């Protein structure tokens, strides 16, 4: 089996059992294939939402949702409101049904998930419908983190797959491409009317401004009105999306670091528990050996006492005969 096949199997394991199962698989192949063992050891534990998505992918339940994506994108491109409404209703029904199916699969596996996790499952399915690259990713059964669609941008798949090389369609894409971000920006800009700067109040010829009383020295007389702010800079969607992506990237990095630390701690715990089991087994064996040796000592002591008694009787008999 290749790494992708092993990863697909491991990603179906309930999160609570993932580290122990990964360690067992790694040890099983280490002797014959050290490279594969190293790859297995580096496999990240999936986020709960990604685990649910992988369960759905294993059942082949995501095909309808992903196949519906091109029709929705085409309707959006054609700007057909009737078709868009119809497809949106269909999309909502598919997403709801799949989210419930994922919740049922998680419960059947003995690891029910929270409403917050199901929200991430829903967002991941919607991202798969919005972007063909994301659709290929969720179908692969190799997802390790949840996905999210952000407007006109491509879905961020960085670090989302256990084995990116095994899912080329996640990078080359298939079907209709997402709407280019430049078109999205142009459409947003055409809907914004530029604001005119505030006009200064007109002054009559010969008019002099009133002198402010001395008791208010902190107020400046005849202050020129401040120029109007450039609202386009404050509401620039491209800048807002860029800032949101940067914040999301930073948060994802922190999350990955935390996941790596968690995995390392779980590995150390699994190793310690295995060592403890070995020590407990050794202790049990040693205790049984001590008990056995104690019984043997008691038997030998009884035999020795009996032999002494027989010897003493023989010596007494000899003395009596010699008189």
CSV table of N, CA and C in Angstrom, one decimal, residues 283-295:
chain,number,residue,atom,x,y,z
A,283,UNK,N,6.7,-6.3,35.9
A,283,UNK,CA,6.4,-6.3,37.4
A,283,UNK,C,5.6,-7.5,37.7
A,284,UNK,N,4.5,-7.8,36.9
A,284,UNK,CA,3.6,-8.9,37.2
A,284,UNK,C,4.4,-10.2,37.1
A,285,UNK,N,5.3,-10.3,36.0
A,285,UNK,CA,6.1,-11.5,35.9
A,285,UNK,C,7.1,-11.7,37.1
A,286,UNK,N,7.7,-10.6,37.5
A,286,UNK,CA,8.6,-10.6,38.6
A,286,UNK,C,7.9,-11.0,39.9
A,287,UNK,N,6.7,-10.5,40.1
A,287,UNK,CA,5.9,-10.8,41.3
A,287,UNK,C,5.5,-12.3,41.3
A,288,UNK,N,5.1,-12.8,40.1
A,288,UNK,CA,4.8,-14.2,40.0
A,288,UNK,C,6.0,-15.1,40.3
A,289,UNK,N,7.2,-14.6,39.8
A,289,UNK,CA,8.4,-15.4,40.0
A,289,UNK,C,8.8,-15.4,41.5
A,290,UNK,N,8.6,-14.2,42.1
A,290,UNK,CA,8.9,-14.2,43.6
A,290,UNK,C,8.0,-15.1,44.3
A,291,UNK,N,6.7,-15.1,43.9
A,291,UNK,CA,5.8,-16.0,44.6
A,291,UNK,C,6.2,-17.5,44.4
A,292,UNK,N,6.5,-17.8,43.2
A,292,UNK,CA,6.9,-19.2,42.9
A,292,UNK,C,8.2,-19.6,43.7
A,293,UNK,N,9.2,-18.7,43.7
A,293,UNK,CA,10.4,-19.0,44.4
A,293,UNK,C,10.1,-19.1,45.9
A,294,UNK,N,9.2,-18.3,46.4
A,294,UNK,CA,8.8,-18.3,47.8
A,294,UNK,C,8.2,-19.7,48.2
A,295,UNK,N,7.3,-20.2,47.3
A,295,UNK,CA,6.7,-21.5,47.5
A,295,UNK,C,7.8,-22.6,47.4
